[in-house]
Amino acid sequence: MDGAPVDIWAIAQADNGELWLGTGAGLFRFDGVRFQRHVLPAGARLASNNITALHFAPDGAVWIGYHSAGASRLDGQGIQHFLAGSAFPRGMVFGFERDAEGRLWAAADEGLARYDQGQWQRVAGDWGFDSGHAQWLLRDRAGTLWVAAGETVMRLPAGAQRFLP
């Protein structure tokens, strides 16, 4: 298609039907006819143009994961960045997913994180998750959150506070 960006890493659909595309060259939208670079609110900037994950929140905000720059939350008010470091895992963000309780999770090269009360928190042994990386997240119909971590697959059943192999 004419105007389609190259290097597409992530696709998410907004409530209005538009497809949002995370690419190596930034954030794009597709309305079914045209591809357009997404225009951010005045003064707002992405943490990186190398976008690898997208997720729409129930409130309409979009979560953006980057190749190596953490994550951002974009809404009508602006953009909030959560840089890779102690609270948010370093490396490529592979995806976001909500669990049965509505909590947001992020899978990245160097770990798994959970968004709680406006902050990201690394997930570790206290949750039964001992892997140093997480490559994929998926929630099934029963509400179980599944995480691929290297050669292991972990699951967090609905209502649980610990991952199981």
PDB file of C-alpha atoms in Angstrom, residues 64-136:
ATOM      1  CA  ILE A  64       4.176   2.588  23.881  1.00  0.00           C
ATOM      2  CA  GLY A  65       7.146   0.255  24.348  1.00  0.00           C
ATOM      3  CA  TYR A  66      10.522   0.998  22.818  1.00  0.00           C
ATOM      4  CA  HIS A  67      13.494  -0.984  21.599  1.00  0.00           C
ATOM      5  CA  SER A  68      15.692   0.226  24.463  1.00  0.00           C
ATOM      6  CA  ALA A  69      14.097   3.324  26.001  1.00  0.00           C
ATOM      7  CA  GLY A  70      11.458   1.955  28.403  1.00  0.00           C
ATOM      8  CA  ALA A  71       7.795   2.819  27.925  1.00  0.00           C
ATOM      9  CA  SER A  72       5.481   5.803  27.586  1.00  0.00           C
ATOM     10  CA  ARG A  73       1.808   6.486  28.280  1.00  0.00           C
ATOM     11  CA  LEU A  74       0.182   8.779  25.702  1.00  0.00           C
ATOM     12  CA  ASP A  75      -3.232  10.355  26.262  1.00  0.00           C
ATOM     13  CA  GLY A  76      -5.041  13.567  25.351  1.00  0.00           C
ATOM     14  CA  GLN A  77      -3.132  15.468  28.046  1.00  0.00           C
ATOM     15  CA  GLY A  78       0.354  14.555  26.837  1.00  0.00           C
ATOM     16  CA  ILE A  79       2.942  11.852  27.267  1.00  0.00           C
ATOM     17  CA  GLN A  80       4.545  10.372  30.369  1.00  0.00           C
ATOM     18  CA  HIS A  81       7.825   8.479  30.069  1.00  0.00           C
ATOM     19  CA  PHE A  82       9.007   5.548  32.177  1.00  0.00           C
ATOM     20  CA  LEU A  83      12.669   5.130  31.319  1.00  0.00           C
ATOM     21  CA  ALA A  84      14.416   1.785  31.444  1.00  0.00           C
ATOM     22  CA  GLY A  85      16.288   1.287  34.685  1.00  0.00           C
ATOM     23  CA  SER A  86      15.523  -0.018  38.143  1.00  0.00           C
ATOM     24  CA  ALA A  87      11.691   0.031  38.027  1.00  0.00           C
ATOM     25  CA  PHE A  88      11.178  -0.671  34.318  1.00  0.00           C
ATOM     26  CA  PRO A  89      13.270  -3.429  32.709  1.00  0.00           C
ATOM     27  CA  ARG A  90      16.024  -2.533  30.271  1.00  0.00           C
ATOM     28  CA  GLY A  91      16.120  -3.729  26.688  1.00  0.00           C
ATOM     29  CA  MET A  92      13.494  -4.236  24.043  1.00  0.00           C
ATOM     30  CA  VAL A  93       9.866  -4.119  25.176  1.00  0.00           C
ATOM     31  CA  PHE A  94       8.115  -7.074  23.546  1.00  0.00           C
ATOM     32  CA  GLY A  95       4.584  -6.417  24.685  1.00  0.00           C
ATOM     33  CA  PHE A  96       1.976  -5.282  27.184  1.00  0.00           C
ATOM     34  CA  GLU A  97      -1.013  -7.201  28.534  1.00  0.00           C
ATOM     35  CA  ARG A  98      -3.668  -6.802  31.216  1.00  0.00           C
ATOM     36  CA  ASP A  99      -4.443  -9.580  33.659  1.00  0.00           C
ATOM     37  CA  ALA A 100      -7.922 -10.593  34.848  1.00  0.00           C
ATOM     38  CA  GLU A 101      -7.804  -7.895  37.561  1.00  0.00           C
ATOM     39  CA  GLY A 102      -6.983  -5.183  35.005  1.00  0.00           C
ATOM     40  CA  ARG A 103      -3.338  -4.773  36.034  1.00  0.00           C
ATOM     41  CA  LEU A 104      -0.971  -3.854  33.204  1.00  0.00           C
ATOM     42  CA  TRP A 105       2.152  -5.950  32.645  1.00  0.00           C
ATOM     43  CA  ALA A 106       5.159  -5.406  30.362  1.00  0.00           C
ATOM     44  CA  ALA A 107       7.556  -8.008  28.962  1.00  0.00           C
ATOM     45  CA  ALA A 108      11.098  -6.852  28.161  1.00  0.00           C
ATOM     46  CA  ASP A 109      14.567  -8.219  27.472  1.00  0.00           C
ATOM     47  CA  GLU A 110      15.625  -7.819  31.088  1.00  0.00           C
ATOM     48  CA  GLY A 111      12.455  -8.765  32.904  1.00  0.00           C
ATOM     49  CA  LEU A 112       8.791  -8.493  33.654  1.00  0.00           C
ATOM     50  CA  ALA A 113       7.145  -5.415  35.188  1.00  0.00           C
ATOM     51  CA  ARG A 114       3.712  -4.533  36.580  1.00  0.00           C
ATOM     52  CA  TYR A 115       2.127  -1.078  36.545  1.00  0.00           C
ATOM     53  CA  ASP A 116       0.610  -0.249  39.923  1.00  0.00           C
ATOM     54  CA  GLN A 117      -0.623   3.091  41.290  1.00  0.00           C
ATOM     55  CA  GLY A 118       1.132   5.151  38.621  1.00  0.00           C
ATOM     56  CA  GLN A 119       4.485   3.365  38.844  1.00  0.00           C
ATOM     57  CA  TRP A 120       6.165   0.392  37.243  1.00  0.00           C
ATOM     58  CA  GLN A 121       7.513  -2.319  39.532  1.00  0.00           C
ATOM     59  CA  ARG A 122       9.888  -5.110  38.551  1.00  0.00           C
ATOM     60  CA  VAL A 123       8.423  -8.567  39.111  1.00  0.00           C
ATOM     61  CA  ALA A 124      10.720 -11.072  40.783  1.00  0.00           C
ATOM     62  CA  GLY A 125      10.812 -14.037  43.145  1.00  0.00           C
ATOM     63  CA  ASP A 126       8.065 -12.733  45.432  1.00  0.00           C
ATOM     64  CA  TRP A 127       5.690 -13.308  42.492  1.00  0.00           C
ATOM     65  CA  GLY A 128       7.292 -16.670  41.688  1.00  0.00           C
ATOM     66  CA  PHE A 129       8.895 -15.177  38.577  1.00  0.00           C
ATOM     67  CA  ASP A 130      12.636 -15.807  38.639  1.00  0.00           C
ATOM     68  CA  SER A 131      13.529 -15.280  34.987  1.00  0.00           C
ATOM     69  CA  GLY A 132      15.751 -12.386  34.033  1.00  0.00           C
ATOM     70  CA  HIS A 133      13.741 -11.751  30.882  1.00  0.00           C
ATOM     71  CA  ALA A 134      10.236 -11.994  29.465  1.00  0.00           C
ATOM     72  CA  GLN A 135       9.524 -12.277  25.764  1.00  0.00           C
ATOM     73  CA  TRP A 136       5.765 -12.461  25.436  1.00  0.00           C
TER      74      TRP A 136
END
